[in-house]
Amino acid sequence: MGATKYPILDPDLKLKMLGAALTEEDRGLIATLWLTGMHPCIISKDKDQDGNERPRPEIVKEGPMTYIYWKRAKTGKRLREPVPKELQPSIEAFLKAPKKSVRYNYERIKAIGLRAGYEGVSASTLRHSRCLRGLTVEGYTIYEMAHKMGCTLDVVVRNYAALKDTQMQGSPSIAMAEPLTGTEDLTAPPPRTRPERRKRSSFDRLRHMS
């Protein structure tokens, strides 16, 4: 069997990717990105546009709950996500390990994906998966999901709203004809489409002639 492309809707994505990771650090990398959908630059050693090192995400215990906190790359907004107990050791091992470059992380995520049976997996794949999981499984609205992801409402609506509607209706069209690859220009306006012309009936033609 060949590799599966664009697995953002695969409910087994997390289990397969974690199972294909060879080290605790790699499992933590996958768990962190799957859980939060954060951009890969946040966990890399690459510096920001001002030449400063980005703060590392941190695990914080608050009462009975454990959270991972991080700052959104573009806005600096502080975000958080509850950490399931079973993922905590792997995420902690990853966050304690030396930072790698964006390119290095890209290559190891891709390699883990191939071992899991997926083609072209990247951090963007896990980000799209996180957003869709929130909309279609966890029941967040597009407004709530924009807040959780730290992005604008426009981005969430443009990329995910129509897909959520078709999935909630149980439509077979959920198989994306033009899947998200993580290379889209999220600032570009959606393409304009010409409205479909309604066919004129015999009655319309007669009325036009009168």
PDB file of C-alpha atoms in Angstrom:
ATOM      1  CA  MET A   1       0.000   0.000   0.000  1.00  0.00           C
ATOM      2  CA  GLY A   2       1.181   3.522  -0.746  1.00  0.00           C
ATOM      3  CA  ALA A   3       1.492   6.337   1.739  1.00  0.00           C
ATOM      4  CA  THR A   4      -1.581   8.393   2.627  1.00  0.00           C
ATOM      5  CA  LYS A   5      -1.498  12.026   1.536  1.00  0.00           C
ATOM      6  CA  TYR A   6      -2.894  14.916   3.605  1.00  0.00           C
ATOM      7  CA  PRO A   7      -3.862  12.918   6.733  1.00  0.00           C
ATOM      8  CA  ILE A   8      -5.268  15.901   8.642  1.00  0.00           C
ATOM      9  CA  LEU A   9      -8.656  14.186   9.059  1.00  0.00           C
ATOM     10  CA  ASP A  10      -7.321  10.770  10.029  1.00  0.00           C
ATOM     11  CA  PRO A  11      -8.562  10.029  13.586  1.00  0.00           C
ATOM     12  CA  ASP A  12      -5.546   7.729  14.066  1.00  0.00           C
ATOM     13  CA  LEU A  13      -2.995  10.395  13.125  1.00  0.00           C
ATOM     14  CA  LYS A  14      -1.737  10.881  16.682  1.00  0.00           C
ATOM     15  CA  LEU A  15      -1.419   7.169  17.491  1.00  0.00           C
ATOM     16  CA  LYS A  16       0.316   6.339  14.218  1.00  0.00           C
ATOM     17  CA  MET A  17       2.736   9.257  14.425  1.00  0.00           C
ATOM     18  CA  LEU A  18       3.613   8.601  18.076  1.00  0.00           C
ATOM     19  CA  GLY A  19       4.057   4.914  17.313  1.00  0.00           C
ATOM     20  CA  ALA A  20       6.428   5.710  14.454  1.00  0.00           C
ATOM     21  CA  ALA A  21       8.625   8.002  16.573  1.00  0.00           C
ATOM     22  CA  LEU A  22      11.853   6.244  17.554  1.00  0.00           C
ATOM     23  CA  THR A  23      12.838   8.276  20.622  1.00  0.00           C
ATOM     24  CA  GLU A  24      11.107   9.941  23.571  1.00  0.00           C
ATOM     25  CA  GLU A  25      12.241  13.306  22.223  1.00  0.00           C
ATOM     26  CA  ASP A  26      10.638  12.606  18.844  1.00  0.00           C
ATOM     27  CA  ARG A  27       7.432  11.475  20.522  1.00  0.00           C
ATOM     28  CA  GLY A  28       7.468  14.745  22.457  1.00  0.00           C
ATOM     29  CA  LEU A  29       7.920  16.724  19.248  1.00  0.00           C
ATOM     30  CA  ILE A  30       4.897  15.065  17.656  1.00  0.00           C
ATOM     31  CA  ALA A  31       2.821  15.273  20.843  1.00  0.00           C
ATOM     32  CA  THR A  32       3.592  18.993  21.261  1.00  0.00           C
ATOM     33  CA  LEU A  33       2.635  19.918  17.699  1.00  0.00           C
ATOM     34  CA  TRP A  34      -0.428  17.636  17.609  1.00  0.00           C
ATOM     35  CA  LEU A  35      -1.704  18.971  20.929  1.00  0.00           C
ATOM     36  CA  THR A  36      -1.132  22.679  20.330  1.00  0.00           C
ATOM     37  CA  GLY A  37      -0.824  23.280  16.588  1.00  0.00           C
ATOM     38  CA  MET A  38       1.972  25.766  17.313  1.00  0.00           C
ATOM     39  CA  HIS A  39       4.217  26.985  14.515  1.00  0.00           C
ATOM     40  CA  PRO A  40       7.541  25.118  14.197  1.00  0.00           C
ATOM     41  CA  CYS A  41       9.616  28.280  14.658  1.00  0.00           C
ATOM     42  CA  ILE A  42       8.466  28.433  18.295  1.00  0.00           C
ATOM     43  CA  ILE A  43      10.235  25.181  19.149  1.00  0.00           C
ATOM     44  CA  SER A  44      13.306  25.770  16.971  1.00  0.00           C
ATOM     45  CA  LYS A  45      16.658  27.365  17.719  1.00  0.00           C
ATOM     46  CA  ASP A  46      16.171  29.816  14.823  1.00  0.00           C
ATOM     47  CA  LYS A  47      15.930  33.403  16.047  1.00  0.00           C
ATOM     48  CA  ASP A  48      13.091  35.818  15.391  1.00  0.00           C
ATOM     49  CA  GLN A  49      13.182  38.665  12.874  1.00  0.00           C
ATOM     50  CA  ASP A  50      14.865  40.923  15.423  1.00  0.00           C
ATOM     51  CA  GLY A  51      17.648  38.415  16.067  1.00  0.00           C
ATOM     52  CA  ASN A  52      16.337  37.377  19.473  1.00  0.00           C
ATOM     53  CA  GLU A  53      15.960  33.816  20.694  1.00  0.00           C
ATOM     54  CA  ARG A  54      12.345  32.814  21.084  1.00  0.00           C
ATOM     55  CA  PRO A  55      11.200  31.728  24.558  1.00  0.00           C
ATOM     56  CA  ARG A  56      10.833  27.984  24.886  1.00  0.00           C
ATOM     57  CA  PRO A  57       7.337  26.615  25.592  1.00  0.00           C
ATOM     58  CA  GLU A  58       6.968  25.567  29.213  1.00  0.00           C
ATOM     59  CA  ILE A  59       5.012  23.037  31.218  1.00  0.00           C
ATOM     60  CA  VAL A  60       3.138  24.597  34.159  1.00  0.00           C
ATOM     61  CA  LYS A  61       1.134  22.791  36.826  1.00  0.00           C
ATOM     62  CA  GLU A  62      -1.909  24.690  38.054  1.00  0.00           C
ATOM     63  CA  GLY A  63      -3.783  22.818  40.750  1.00  0.00           C
ATOM     64  CA  PRO A  64      -4.840  19.423  39.401  1.00  0.00           C
ATOM     65  CA  MET A  65      -4.224  20.514  35.787  1.00  0.00           C
ATOM     66  CA  THR A  66      -1.022  20.655  33.751  1.00  0.00           C
ATOM     67  CA  TYR A  67      -0.696  23.107  30.849  1.00  0.00           C
ATOM     68  CA  ILE A  68       1.795  23.875  28.133  1.00  0.00           C
ATOM     69  CA  TYR A  69       2.283  27.613  27.604  1.00  0.00           C
ATOM     70  CA  TRP A  70       3.819  29.242  24.524  1.00  0.00           C
ATOM     71  CA  LYS A  71       3.860  32.565  22.701  1.00  0.00           C
ATOM     72  CA  ARG A  72       2.405  32.999  19.228  1.00  0.00           C
ATOM     73  CA  ALA A  73       5.237  33.826  16.824  1.00  0.00           C
ATOM     74  CA  LYS A  74       3.567  36.686  14.921  1.00  0.00           C
ATOM     75  CA  THR A  75       1.666  38.409  17.729  1.00  0.00           C
ATOM     76  CA  GLY A  76       3.449  37.397  20.945  1.00  0.00           C
ATOM     77  CA  LYS A  77       0.093  36.340  22.356  1.00  0.00           C
ATOM     78  CA  ARG A  78       0.442  33.856  25.215  1.00  0.00           C
ATOM     79  CA  LEU A  79      -1.463  30.641  24.570  1.00  0.00           C
ATOM     80  CA  ARG A  80      -1.982  27.481  26.565  1.00  0.00           C
ATOM     81  CA  GLU A  81      -3.349  23.970  26.186  1.00  0.00           C
ATOM     82  CA  PRO A  82      -4.073  21.304  28.826  1.00  0.00           C
ATOM     83  CA  VAL A  83      -1.583  18.426  28.663  1.00  0.00           C
ATOM     84  CA  PRO A  84      -2.994  14.894  28.998  1.00  0.00           C
ATOM     85  CA  LYS A  85      -1.127  12.881  31.628  1.00  0.00           C
ATOM     86  CA  GLU A  86      -0.047  10.230  29.123  1.00  0.00           C
ATOM     87  CA  LEU A  87       1.670  12.827  26.894  1.00  0.00           C
ATOM     88  CA  GLN A  88       3.393  14.796  29.639  1.00  0.00           C
ATOM     89  CA  PRO A  89       6.623  12.698  29.947  1.00  0.00           C
ATOM     90  CA  SER A  90       7.269  12.848  26.195  1.00  0.00           C
ATOM     91  CA  ILE A  91       6.579  16.582  25.950  1.00  0.00           C
ATOM     92  CA  GLU A  92       8.811  17.307  28.939  1.00  0.00           C
ATOM     93  CA  ALA A  93      11.623  15.222  27.406  1.00  0.00           C
ATOM     94  CA  PHE A  94      11.307  17.157  24.149  1.00  0.00           C
ATOM     95  CA  LEU A  95      11.285  20.576  25.815  1.00  0.00           C
ATOM     96  CA  LYS A  96      14.388  19.711  27.887  1.00  0.00           C
ATOM     97  CA  ALA A  97      16.356  18.572  24.822  1.00  0.00           C
ATOM     98  CA  PRO A  98      18.576  21.052  22.916  1.00  0.00           C
ATOM     99  CA  LYS A  99      16.671  23.062  20.331  1.00  0.00           C
ATOM    100  CA  LYS A 100      16.996  22.037  16.692  1.00  0.00           C
ATOM    101  CA  SER A 101      16.596  24.127  13.554  1.00  0.00           C
ATOM    102  CA  VAL A 102      13.292  24.453  11.712  1.00  0.00           C
ATOM    103  CA  ARG A 103      14.790  22.492   8.829  1.00  0.00           C
ATOM    104  CA  TYR A 104      15.962  19.678  11.082  1.00  0.00           C
ATOM    105  CA  ASN A 105      12.527  19.386  12.708  1.00  0.00           C
ATOM    106  CA  TYR A 106      10.880  19.475   9.279  1.00  0.00           C
ATOM    107  CA  GLU A 107      12.958  16.520   8.108  1.00  0.00           C
ATOM    108  CA  ARG A 108      12.349  14.412  11.206  1.00  0.00           C
ATOM    109  CA  ILE A 109       8.590  15.067  11.192  1.00  0.00           C
ATOM    110  CA  LYS A 110       8.537  14.049   7.529  1.00  0.00           C
ATOM    111  CA  ALA A 111      10.515  10.860   8.313  1.00  0.00           C
ATOM    112  CA  ILE A 112       8.213   9.954  11.208  1.00  0.00           C
ATOM    113  CA  GLY A 113       5.236  10.499   8.906  1.00  0.00           C
ATOM    114  CA  LEU A 114       6.645   8.149   6.276  1.00  0.00           C
ATOM    115  CA  ARG A 115       7.184   5.421   8.892  1.00  0.00           C
ATOM    116  CA  ALA A 116       3.574   5.980   9.996  1.00  0.00           C
ATOM    117  CA  GLY A 117       2.357   5.518   6.416  1.00  0.00           C
ATOM    118  CA  TYR A 118       1.805   9.181   5.555  1.00  0.00           C
ATOM    119  CA  GLU A 119       3.295  11.250   2.750  1.00  0.00           C
ATOM    120  CA  GLY A 120       4.421  14.832   3.185  1.00  0.00           C
ATOM    121  CA  VAL A 121       3.637  15.285   6.881  1.00  0.00           C
ATOM    122  CA  SER A 122       4.883  18.574   8.319  1.00  0.00           C
ATOM    123  CA  ALA A 123       4.235  20.825  11.302  1.00  0.00           C
ATOM    124  CA  SER A 124       1.520  22.478   9.219  1.00  0.00           C
ATOM    125  CA  THR A 125      -0.222  19.106   8.855  1.00  0.00           C
ATOM    126  CA  LEU A 126      -0.400  18.824  12.640  1.00  0.00           C
ATOM    127  CA  ARG A 127      -1.557  22.441  12.920  1.00  0.00           C
ATOM    128  CA  HIS A 128      -4.396  21.896  10.455  1.00  0.00           C
ATOM    129  CA  SER A 129      -5.283  18.679  12.274  1.00  0.00           C
ATOM    130  CA  ARG A 130      -5.455  20.543  15.589  1.00  0.00           C
ATOM    131  CA  CYS A 131      -7.796  23.176  14.222  1.00  0.00           C
ATOM    132  CA  LEU A 132     -10.094  20.683  12.512  1.00  0.00           C
ATOM    133  CA  ARG A 133     -10.193  18.503  15.618  1.00  0.00           C
ATOM    134  CA  GLY A 134     -11.307  21.487  17.641  1.00  0.00           C
ATOM    135  CA  LEU A 135     -14.053  22.372  15.157  1.00  0.00           C
ATOM    136  CA  THR A 136     -15.407  18.911  14.364  1.00  0.00           C
ATOM    137  CA  VAL A 137     -14.699  16.761  17.432  1.00  0.00           C
ATOM    138  CA  GLU A 138     -14.318  19.081  20.418  1.00  0.00           C
ATOM    139  CA  GLY A 139     -17.211  21.331  19.401  1.00  0.00           C
ATOM    140  CA  TYR A 140     -15.470  24.725  19.373  1.00  0.00           C
ATOM    141  CA  THR A 141     -16.979  27.479  17.250  1.00  0.00           C
ATOM    142  CA  ILE A 142     -14.838  29.210  14.649  1.00  0.00           C
ATOM    143  CA  TYR A 143     -14.653  32.205  17.023  1.00  0.00           C
ATOM    144  CA  GLU A 144     -13.352  30.062  19.886  1.00  0.00           C
ATOM    145  CA  MET A 145     -10.914  28.226  17.627  1.00  0.00           C
ATOM    146  CA  ALA A 146      -9.419  31.467  16.357  1.00  0.00           C
ATOM    147  CA  HIS A 147      -8.789  32.457  19.981  1.00  0.00           C
ATOM    148  CA  LYS A 148      -7.255  29.076  20.851  1.00  0.00           C
ATOM    149  CA  MET A 149      -4.966  29.075  17.810  1.00  0.00           C
ATOM    150  CA  GLY A 150      -4.001  32.719  18.262  1.00  0.00           C
ATOM    151  CA  CYS A 151      -4.903  33.595  14.675  1.00  0.00           C
ATOM    152  CA  THR A 152      -7.487  35.859  13.100  1.00  0.00           C
ATOM    153  CA  LEU A 153     -11.082  34.840  12.599  1.00  0.00           C
ATOM    154  CA  ASP A 154     -10.644  35.479   8.872  1.00  0.00           C
ATOM    155  CA  VAL A 155      -7.990  32.754   8.628  1.00  0.00           C
ATOM    156  CA  VAL A 156     -10.138  30.164  10.435  1.00  0.00           C
ATOM    157  CA  VAL A 157     -13.237  30.974   8.384  1.00  0.00           C
ATOM    158  CA  ARG A 158     -11.387  30.907   5.075  1.00  0.00           C
ATOM    159  CA  ASN A 159      -9.566  27.634   5.752  1.00  0.00           C
ATOM    160  CA  TYR A 160     -11.896  25.541   7.862  1.00  0.00           C
ATOM    161  CA  ALA A 161     -15.518  26.735   8.090  1.00  0.00           C
ATOM    162  CA  ALA A 162     -16.792  25.074   4.888  1.00  0.00           C
ATOM    163  CA  LEU A 163     -15.007  21.833   5.728  1.00  0.00           C
ATOM    164  CA  LYS A 164     -16.557  21.759   9.153  1.00  0.00           C
ATOM    165  CA  ASP A 165     -20.041  22.249   7.720  1.00  0.00           C
ATOM    166  CA  THR A 166     -19.712  19.348   5.294  1.00  0.00           C
ATOM    167  CA  GLN A 167     -18.338  17.058   7.978  1.00  0.00           C
ATOM    168  CA  MET A 168     -21.052  17.948  10.484  1.00  0.00           C
ATOM    169  CA  GLN A 169     -23.635  17.102   7.818  1.00  0.00           C
ATOM    170  CA  GLY A 170     -21.991  13.725   7.199  1.00  0.00           C
ATOM    171  CA  SER A 171     -21.316  14.593   3.575  1.00  0.00           C
ATOM    172  CA  PRO A 172     -19.004  12.284   1.614  1.00  0.00           C
ATOM    173  CA  SER A 173     -17.430  15.396   0.115  1.00  0.00           C
ATOM    174  CA  ILE A 174     -15.237  15.585   3.215  1.00  0.00           C
ATOM    175  CA  ALA A 175     -12.432  14.091   1.085  1.00  0.00           C
ATOM    176  CA  MET A 176     -10.769  17.365   0.178  1.00  0.00           C
ATOM    177  CA  ALA A 177     -10.572  17.968  -3.543  1.00  0.00           C
ATOM    178  CA  GLU A 178      -7.884  20.608  -2.963  1.00  0.00           C
ATOM    179  CA  PRO A 179      -6.280  19.655   0.365  1.00  0.00           C
ATOM    180  CA  LEU A 180      -4.350  22.036   2.557  1.00  0.00           C
ATOM    181  CA  THR A 181      -0.632  21.483   2.243  1.00  0.00           C
ATOM    182  CA  GLY A 182       0.682  24.129   4.626  1.00  0.00           C
ATOM    183  CA  THR A 183       2.093  26.220   1.753  1.00  0.00           C
ATOM    184  CA  GLU A 184      -1.003  28.347   1.197  1.00  0.00           C
ATOM    185  CA  ASP A 185      -0.797  32.144   1.394  1.00  0.00           C
ATOM    186  CA  LEU A 186      -3.123  32.715   4.338  1.00  0.00           C
ATOM    187  CA  THR A 187      -3.169  36.467   3.721  1.00  0.00           C
ATOM    188  CA  ALA A 188      -4.461  36.199   0.175  1.00  0.00           C
ATOM    189  CA  PRO A 189      -8.205  36.734  -0.424  1.00  0.00           C
ATOM    190  CA  PRO A 190     -10.197  33.673  -1.453  1.00  0.00           C
ATOM    191  CA  PRO A 191     -10.461  33.190  -5.213  1.00  0.00           C
ATOM    192  CA  ARG A 192     -13.439  34.807  -6.902  1.00  0.00           C
ATOM    193  CA  THR A 193     -15.838  32.472  -8.616  1.00  0.00           C
ATOM    194  CA  ARG A 194     -18.405  33.375 -11.231  1.00  0.00           C
ATOM    195  CA  PRO A 195     -21.978  32.610 -10.149  1.00  0.00           C
ATOM    196  CA  GLU A 196     -23.574  29.719 -11.951  1.00  0.00           C
ATOM    197  CA  ARG A 197     -26.069  30.878 -14.564  1.00  0.00           C
ATOM    198  CA  ARG A 198     -29.549  29.494 -14.185  1.00  0.00           C
ATOM    199  CA  LYS A 199     -30.876  27.788 -17.270  1.00  0.00           C
ATOM    200  CA  ARG A 200     -33.817  29.634 -18.770  1.00  0.00           C
ATOM    201  CA  SER A 201     -36.999  27.684 -18.978  1.00  0.00           C
ATOM    202  CA  SER A 202     -39.496  27.820 -21.857  1.00  0.00           C
ATOM    203  CA  PHE A 203     -41.651  30.073 -19.671  1.00  0.00           C
ATOM    204  CA  ASP A 204     -38.746  32.507 -19.206  1.00  0.00           C
ATOM    205  CA  ARG A 205     -38.134  32.655 -22.957  1.00  0.00           C
ATOM    206  CA  LEU A 206     -41.800  33.322 -23.717  1.00  0.00           C
ATOM    207  CA  ARG A 207     -41.952  36.018 -21.043  1.00  0.00           C
ATOM    208  CA  HIS A 208     -38.830  37.649 -22.499  1.00  0.00           C
ATOM    209  CA  MET A 209     -40.384  37.694 -25.982  1.00  0.00           C
ATOM    210  CA  SER A 210     -43.667  39.254 -24.823  1.00  0.00           C
TER     211      SER A 210
END
